[in-house]
Each structure stands twice: as structure tokens, then as C-alpha cells.
Amino acid sequence: MEKNGSKSKILIFGGTGYIGNHMVKGSLKLGHPTYVISRPNSTKTDLLHHFQSLGAIIFNLQGNLDEHEKLVSVIKEVDVVISAVALPQVLDQFKILEAIKVAGNIKRFLPSDFGVEEDKISVLPPFEAFLNKKRKIRRAIEEASIPYTFVSANCFASYFVNYLLHPSDPKDDEITVYGSGEAKFVMNYEEDIGLYTIKVATDPRTCNRTVIYKPSTNILTQLDLISKWEAKTGRNFKKIHIPEEEVVALSQKLPEPENIPVAILHSVFIKGVTTNYDFSENDVEASTLYPDLKFTTVDEVLDVFLHDPPKPASAAFA
């Protein structure tokens, strides 16, 4: 997609969100002309100004992706569209898709996946209903014959280190373990997810393929994670195990959307859905594509928390 040193023009929806902001930064770092969709009443003005200072171009939309003609005109200006919209807006991506079809110029579309690989797993009903929405978007992209890359980035490392280990509370000596704590899962540093996503979005080898972020260095269990943290902090934690049946019951009891995070915990940390499937012929593992680019290891992520703990994230579950 990039010839003679030219760079793809990249448009990012949800660029001020939890994972989307890392994609904007990754795109700018790699030298791409970068466009970010925003609403005039956005509360992320400081972040948008920061993006502008780095060279990003901000497009304002009055509504919630409802300005079809303006969407089409913006999309005609770029080569690649990446959607990082949050859970409530997943089906709104049909509006982006319709605009892409009208524009007719997009070389790659990445819908808002970036979590578990939804085409290969089965999970509890609250999470399954959400994944079905994402699957509808995937199938519509395929049916429209729009060049795509589907990305499964698995667990967001900073978010789940905060959630599982609560490192910002040095007085708390208890850690909750879901199930036995022995199911394997994959966690990747958010900055890496942003950078790798830009790489795969502009790589001819990943066109019409699913890219899964599953480096061997970042596969571990809850018990592994706790053990690593104990070794780094010199502390011993009391592990409070929550049986699978309690997690399942809670997912059935809570109303939507509060039941979705519980179902995610069950799927990832009890059932191991980020590791318990085989790759298909059309799948590729991200770390094999770029030998000069290394994923931050879990140990290195923990070192970040040990020396300069990030503020806890509040909205990155899905």
C-alpha cells in the first residue's frame, strides 16, 4: 500500500478512546497523515489539541456518525479507515461501512475488534450477544468486498494489571482469582497494540486476513501474573478464588450492560478463550510479521507499574 516512500492516509474513529488514542499516536509515530473523527462537544479537548500539536487533522461531526455525506467526503480523503469505537457504538459502524461503499476508494478497513477472536469462540450469553454484533459487522464487510484486516489484540495489559493486581493500593494484600487461576490468557501493552495495528493496517500481507496478537512472551495464567508481581514487590498475597459457578450466576443476575464484564472475566480467565483455539489458514500471528519490532513483555509491563504506576483505567473492558 505504500510505494516509493509514500505513506497511507489513515482515518481513525474513536481516536480519543482508551485504545484508539494509542492508534492515533502509533500512526503519527510511523509518519502517516492521520485524521481523527471528533464531535464538537467532545470532553477530550486536551487530547485532541495534543494530537493536533503532533500533526493530526481533526474532523468534527455534529451527530453520532449520522452525517452520511460528510462521512463520505472525509473518507474520500484517506486510504485506510480504522474504527476503535466503544461497545455502545458497535452497530453504528454500519454507517461507516455504508460511507466507505459510497466513497469507493478505501484500501483497507479495520472494524472495532481488538479483543478476543470472536469468530473462533463461544462464551456466556451476555458476552455472546455483544460478539454477535461484531460478527455482523465482519460479515457485512466481507459481503461488500471491502479490503479488510480483522484484529484480535486480546487483553489490554495495563488495564488488566490494574484490574487484577490493583497495584495502586499497596495496603491491599488480597487478590481475586477467577476460577482456578490456571487458564492461560494473552495480554499485550496498549502502546504495542496501537503501533502494531497501524503496521498491519498498511501491510499488503494482512489484506483480507485476521491478525492475532499472541506473542509467546505474553501468554500466562493469573497465578503466573501474581507470582511475577510478588517477586517484583517482595510481597505475598492472599488469593481469594471465586468459583466458576459464582461467576456464571452473577452474569445471569446482573442487568445489561453490567453483566458483560462478568461474562468477559469468565471467558478469558476461566475458559481461556484467548488461547484455546487453533489458527486457520487465513490467520497470522502479529509478532511473526515484523522481526525488528518486539512486543513489550509482561515482565516489562509490570516494571512500568512498579516504578511509575499508571492511573487505573475505567472503560476498557470490551
Coordinates of C-alpha atoms in Angstrom, one line a residue:
M1 CA 0.0 0.0 0.0
E2 CA 3.0 2.3 0.5
K3 CA 5.1 2.8 -2.6
N4 CA 8.1 4.9 -3.2
G5 CA 8.2 6.1 0.4
S6 CA 4.7 7.4 0.4
K7 CA 2.6 7.0 3.5
S8 CA -1.1 5.9 3.7
K9 CA -3.6 8.5 4.9
I10 CA -5.3 7.0 8.0
L11 CA -8.6 7.9 9.4
I12 CA -9.4 6.8 13.0
F13 CA -12.9 6.7 14.5
G14 CA -12.8 6.5 18.3
G15 CA -9.3 8.1 18.4
T16 CA -9.8 9.7 21.8
G17 CA -10.9 6.4 23.4
Y18 CA -9.0 4.1 25.6
I19 CA -7.3 2.0 22.8
G20 CA -8.0 4.4 19.9
N21 CA -5.7 7.1 21.3
H22 CA -2.8 4.6 21.1
M23 CA -3.6 4.0 17.4
V24 CA -3.5 7.8 16.7
K25 CA -0.2 8.0 18.4
G26 CA 1.1 5.0 16.6
S27 CA 0.0 6.4 13.3
L28 CA 1.7 9.7 13.9
K29 CA 4.9 8.0 15.2
L30 CA 5.1 6.0 11.9
G31 CA 4.7 9.2 9.9
H32 CA 1.3 8.6 8.4
P33 CA -1.0 11.6 7.7
T34 CA -3.5 10.9 10.5
Y35 CA -7.1 12.0 10.7
V36 CA -9.3 11.8 13.8
I37 CA -13.1 12.0 14.0
S38 CA -14.4 14.0 16.9
R39 CA -17.7 15.6 18.0
P40 CA -17.8 19.3 18.7
N41 CA -18.9 18.7 22.3
S42 CA -16.1 16.2 23.0
T43 CA -14.8 16.2 26.5
K44 CA -11.4 15.2 25.2
T45 CA -10.3 18.6 24.1
D46 CA -6.9 18.5 25.7
L47 CA -6.2 15.2 24.0
L48 CA -7.4 16.5 20.6
H49 CA -5.2 19.6 21.0
H50 CA -2.3 17.2 21.8
F51 CA -3.0 15.2 18.6
Q52 CA -3.1 18.4 16.6
S53 CA 0.2 19.5 18.0
L54 CA 1.7 16.2 16.8
G55 CA 0.3 16.8 13.3
A56 CA -3.1 15.1 13.3
I57 CA -6.1 16.5 11.4
I58 CA -9.3 16.7 13.4
F59 CA -12.7 16.3 11.7
N60 CA -15.8 17.3 13.6
L61 CA -19.1 15.5 13.3
Q62 CA -22.3 17.0 14.7
G63 CA -24.1 13.7 15.3
N64 CA -23.3 10.2 16.2
L65 CA -22.0 9.1 12.7
D66 CA -25.3 10.2 11.2
E67 CA -23.8 12.8 8.8
H68 CA -23.6 10.5 5.8
E69 CA -22.5 13.0 3.2
K70 CA -19.8 14.4 5.5
L71 CA -18.6 10.9 6.3
V72 CA -18.3 10.1 2.6
S73 CA -16.4 13.3 1.9
V74 CA -13.9 12.7 4.8
I75 CA -13.4 9.0 3.8
K76 CA -12.6 10.1 0.2
E77 CA -9.6 12.0 1.6
V78 CA -7.9 8.9 3.1
D79 CA -6.7 5.4 2.2
V80 CA -7.3 3.4 5.4
V81 CA -10.1 3.6 7.9
I82 CA -9.7 2.2 11.4
S83 CA -12.7 2.0 13.8
A84 CA -12.0 1.9 17.6
V85 CA -15.5 2.8 18.7
A86 CA -16.6 1.5 22.1
L87 CA -19.2 -1.1 22.9
P88 CA -22.4 1.1 22.6
Q89 CA -21.4 2.2 19.1
V90 CA -20.5 -1.2 17.6
L91 CA -23.5 -1.4 15.3
D92 CA -23.1 2.3 14.3
Q93 CA -20.2 1.0 12.2
F94 CA -22.8 0.1 9.6
K95 CA -22.9 3.9 8.9
I96 CA -19.1 3.9 8.4
L97 CA -19.4 0.9 6.2
E98 CA -22.1 2.5 4.0
A99 CA -20.0 5.6 3.7
I100 CA -17.0 3.5 2.6
K101 CA -19.0 1.8 0.0
V102 CA -20.2 5.1 -1.5
A103 CA -16.7 6.6 -1.4
G104 CA -15.2 3.6 -3.2
N105 CA -11.6 4.4 -2.6
I106 CA -10.6 2.7 0.7
K107 CA -7.7 0.3 0.5
R108 CA -8.3 -1.2 4.0
F109 CA -11.0 -1.1 6.7
L110 CA -10.3 -2.3 10.3
P111 CA -13.5 -2.6 12.3
S112 CA -13.6 -2.2 16.0
D113 CA -12.4 -5.7 17.2
F114 CA -9.1 -5.5 19.2
G115 CA -10.2 -8.0 21.8
V116 CA -11.0 -11.7 21.7
E117 CA -11.1 -13.5 18.3
E118 CA -14.9 -13.6 18.1
D119 CA -15.1 -16.0 15.1
K120 CA -13.5 -18.8 17.0
I121 CA -15.0 -18.8 20.5
S122 CA -18.3 -19.4 22.3
V123 CA -18.9 -17.5 25.6
L124 CA -21.6 -16.8 28.1
P125 CA -24.8 -15.2 26.7
P126 CA -24.2 -11.5 27.7
F127 CA -20.8 -11.5 26.0
E128 CA -22.0 -13.7 23.1
A129 CA -24.7 -11.1 22.3
F130 CA -22.1 -8.4 22.1
L131 CA -19.7 -10.5 20.0
N132 CA -22.6 -11.3 17.6
K133 CA -22.8 -7.5 16.9
K134 CA -19.2 -7.5 16.0
R135 CA -19.6 -10.6 13.8
K136 CA -22.4 -8.9 11.9
I137 CA -20.0 -6.1 11.1
R138 CA -17.4 -8.6 9.9
R139 CA -19.8 -10.4 7.7
A140 CA -21.1 -7.2 6.1
I141 CA -17.6 -6.1 5.3
E142 CA -16.9 -9.4 3.6
E143 CA -20.2 -9.3 1.7
A144 CA -19.4 -5.8 0.5
S145 CA -15.9 -7.0 -0.8
I146 CA -14.2 -4.1 1.0
P147 CA -10.5 -4.9 1.7
Y148 CA -10.2 -5.5 5.5
T149 CA -8.0 -6.7 8.3
F150 CA -9.6 -8.1 11.4
V151 CA -7.5 -7.7 14.5
S152 CA -7.6 -9.7 17.7
A153 CA -5.4 -7.9 20.2
N154 CA -6.5 -10.0 23.2
C155 CA -6.3 -8.5 26.7
F156 CA -5.1 -4.9 27.3
A157 CA -2.2 -5.3 29.7
S158 CA -2.3 -2.1 31.6
Y159 CA -6.0 -2.3 32.1
F160 CA -5.9 -5.9 33.4
V161 CA -2.8 -5.4 35.5
N162 CA -4.7 -2.6 37.3
Y163 CA -7.9 -4.7 37.5
L164 CA -6.3 -8.0 38.7
L165 CA -3.4 -6.8 40.8
H166 CA -4.6 -3.3 41.9
P167 CA -1.0 -2.1 42.2
S168 CA -2.0 1.5 43.2
D169 CA -3.2 0.2 46.6
P170 CA -0.1 -1.0 48.4
K171 CA -2.1 -1.8 51.6
D172 CA -4.3 -4.4 49.9
D173 CA -2.9 -7.9 50.3
E174 CA -5.8 -9.8 48.8
I175 CA -6.1 -10.6 45.1
T176 CA -9.2 -12.1 43.5
V177 CA -8.6 -15.1 41.3
Y178 CA -11.3 -16.2 38.9
G179 CA -11.7 -20.0 38.9
S180 CA -8.5 -22.0 39.5
G181 CA -6.3 -19.2 38.1
E182 CA -4.6 -21.8 35.8
A183 CA -6.3 -20.9 32.5
K184 CA -3.9 -19.3 30.0
F185 CA -4.5 -15.9 28.5
V186 CA -2.7 -13.3 26.4
M187 CA -2.1 -9.7 27.4
N188 CA -0.5 -7.0 25.3
Y189 CA 0.7 -3.5 26.2
E190 CA -1.7 -0.9 24.8
E191 CA 1.1 1.1 23.1
D192 CA 2.1 -2.0 21.2
I193 CA -1.5 -2.7 20.2
G194 CA -1.7 0.8 18.8
L195 CA 1.6 0.6 16.9
Y196 CA 1.1 -3.0 15.5
T197 CA -2.4 -2.1 14.4
I198 CA -1.1 0.7 12.2
K199 CA 1.6 -1.7 10.8
V200 CA -1.0 -4.3 9.9
A201 CA -3.4 -1.8 8.5
T202 CA -0.9 -0.8 5.8
D203 CA 0.7 -4.2 5.2
P204 CA -0.3 -5.9 1.9
R205 CA 0.3 -9.3 3.6
T206 CA -2.5 -8.8 6.0
C207 CA -5.2 -7.8 3.5
N208 CA -8.4 -9.8 4.0
R209 CA -6.8 -11.7 6.8
T210 CA -7.2 -12.0 10.6
V211 CA -4.2 -10.8 12.6
I212 CA -3.9 -12.2 16.1
Y213 CA -1.6 -10.6 18.7
K214 CA -0.4 -13.6 20.5
P215 CA 3.4 -13.4 21.2
S216 CA 4.7 -16.3 23.2
T217 CA 6.2 -14.0 25.8
N218 CA 2.8 -12.7 26.8
I219 CA 0.9 -15.9 27.4
L220 CA 0.4 -16.6 31.1
T221 CA -2.1 -17.5 33.8
Q222 CA -3.5 -15.5 36.7
L223 CA -1.3 -17.4 39.1
D224 CA 1.8 -16.7 36.9
L225 CA 0.9 -13.0 36.9
I226 CA 0.5 -12.9 40.7
S227 CA 3.8 -14.8 41.2
K228 CA 5.6 -12.3 38.9
W229 CA 4.2 -9.4 40.9
E230 CA 5.1 -11.0 44.2
A231 CA 8.7 -11.5 43.0
K232 CA 9.0 -7.9 41.9
T233 CA 7.3 -6.3 45.0
G234 CA 8.6 -8.8 47.7
R235 CA 5.1 -9.2 48.9
N236 CA 2.9 -12.3 49.5
F237 CA -0.8 -12.0 48.5
K238 CA -3.8 -13.9 49.8
K239 CA -5.6 -15.4 46.8
I240 CA -9.3 -15.3 47.0
H241 CA -10.7 -17.7 44.5
I242 CA -14.2 -17.2 43.0
P243 CA -15.6 -20.5 41.7
E244 CA -16.8 -20.6 38.1
E245 CA -20.4 -21.2 39.1
E246 CA -20.5 -18.0 41.1
V247 CA -19.2 -16.0 38.1
V248 CA -21.8 -17.6 35.8
A249 CA -24.6 -16.9 38.3
L250 CA -23.5 -13.3 38.6
S251 CA -23.6 -12.9 34.8
Q252 CA -27.2 -14.2 34.9
K253 CA -28.2 -11.9 37.7
L254 CA -26.9 -8.6 36.7
P255 CA -28.7 -6.4 34.1
E256 CA -27.2 -5.4 30.8
P257 CA -24.6 -4.0 30.3
E258 CA -23.2 -4.7 33.8
N259 CA -23.3 -8.4 33.0
I260 CA -21.0 -8.1 30.1
P261 CA -17.7 -7.5 32.1
V262 CA -18.5 -10.5 34.3
A263 CA -19.0 -12.7 31.2
I264 CA -15.7 -11.4 29.8
L265 CA -13.9 -12.4 33.0
H266 CA -15.4 -15.9 32.7
S267 CA -14.4 -16.3 29.1
V268 CA -10.8 -15.0 29.4
F269 CA -9.7 -16.1 32.9
I270 CA -11.7 -19.3 33.5
K271 CA -12.3 -20.7 30.0
G272 CA -9.1 -19.4 28.4
V273 CA -10.7 -18.2 25.1
T274 CA -7.7 -16.2 24.1
T275 CA -5.5 -19.3 23.8
N276 CA -7.8 -22.4 23.4
Y277 CA -8.3 -22.3 19.6
D278 CA -6.2 -23.2 16.5
F279 CA -5.2 -20.7 13.8
S280 CA -6.9 -21.1 10.5
E281 CA -5.1 -20.8 7.1
N282 CA -6.1 -17.2 6.9
D283 CA -4.8 -16.2 10.3
V284 CA -1.4 -14.7 11.1
E285 CA 0.3 -14.0 14.4
A286 CA 1.4 -10.4 14.6
S287 CA 4.9 -10.9 16.1
T288 CA 6.0 -13.1 13.2
L289 CA 5.4 -10.3 10.7
Y290 CA 7.9 -7.7 11.9
P291 CA 11.1 -9.3 13.3
D292 CA 12.5 -5.8 14.0
L293 CA 9.5 -4.9 16.2
K294 CA 9.1 -6.5 19.6
F295 CA 6.1 -6.7 21.9
T296 CA 6.6 -5.4 25.4
T297 CA 6.7 -8.4 27.7
V298 CA 4.5 -8.9 30.7
D299 CA 7.6 -8.5 32.9
E300 CA 8.3 -5.1 31.3
V301 CA 4.7 -4.0 31.8
L302 CA 5.0 -4.9 35.4
D303 CA 8.2 -2.9 35.7
V304 CA 6.2 0.1 34.4
F305 CA 3.7 -0.3 37.3
L306 CA 6.5 -0.9 39.8
H307 CA 8.4 2.3 39.0
D308 CA 5.7 4.6 37.7
P309 CA 2.2 3.2 38.3
P310 CA -0.3 4.5 35.6
K311 CA -3.7 5.7 36.7
P312 CA -6.3 3.0 36.7
A313 CA -8.3 2.8 33.5
S314 CA -12.1 2.9 33.8
A315 CA -13.5 1.9 30.4
A316 CA -11.5 -0.7 28.5
F317 CA -13.3 -4.0 29.1
A318 CA -14.8 -4.6 25.7

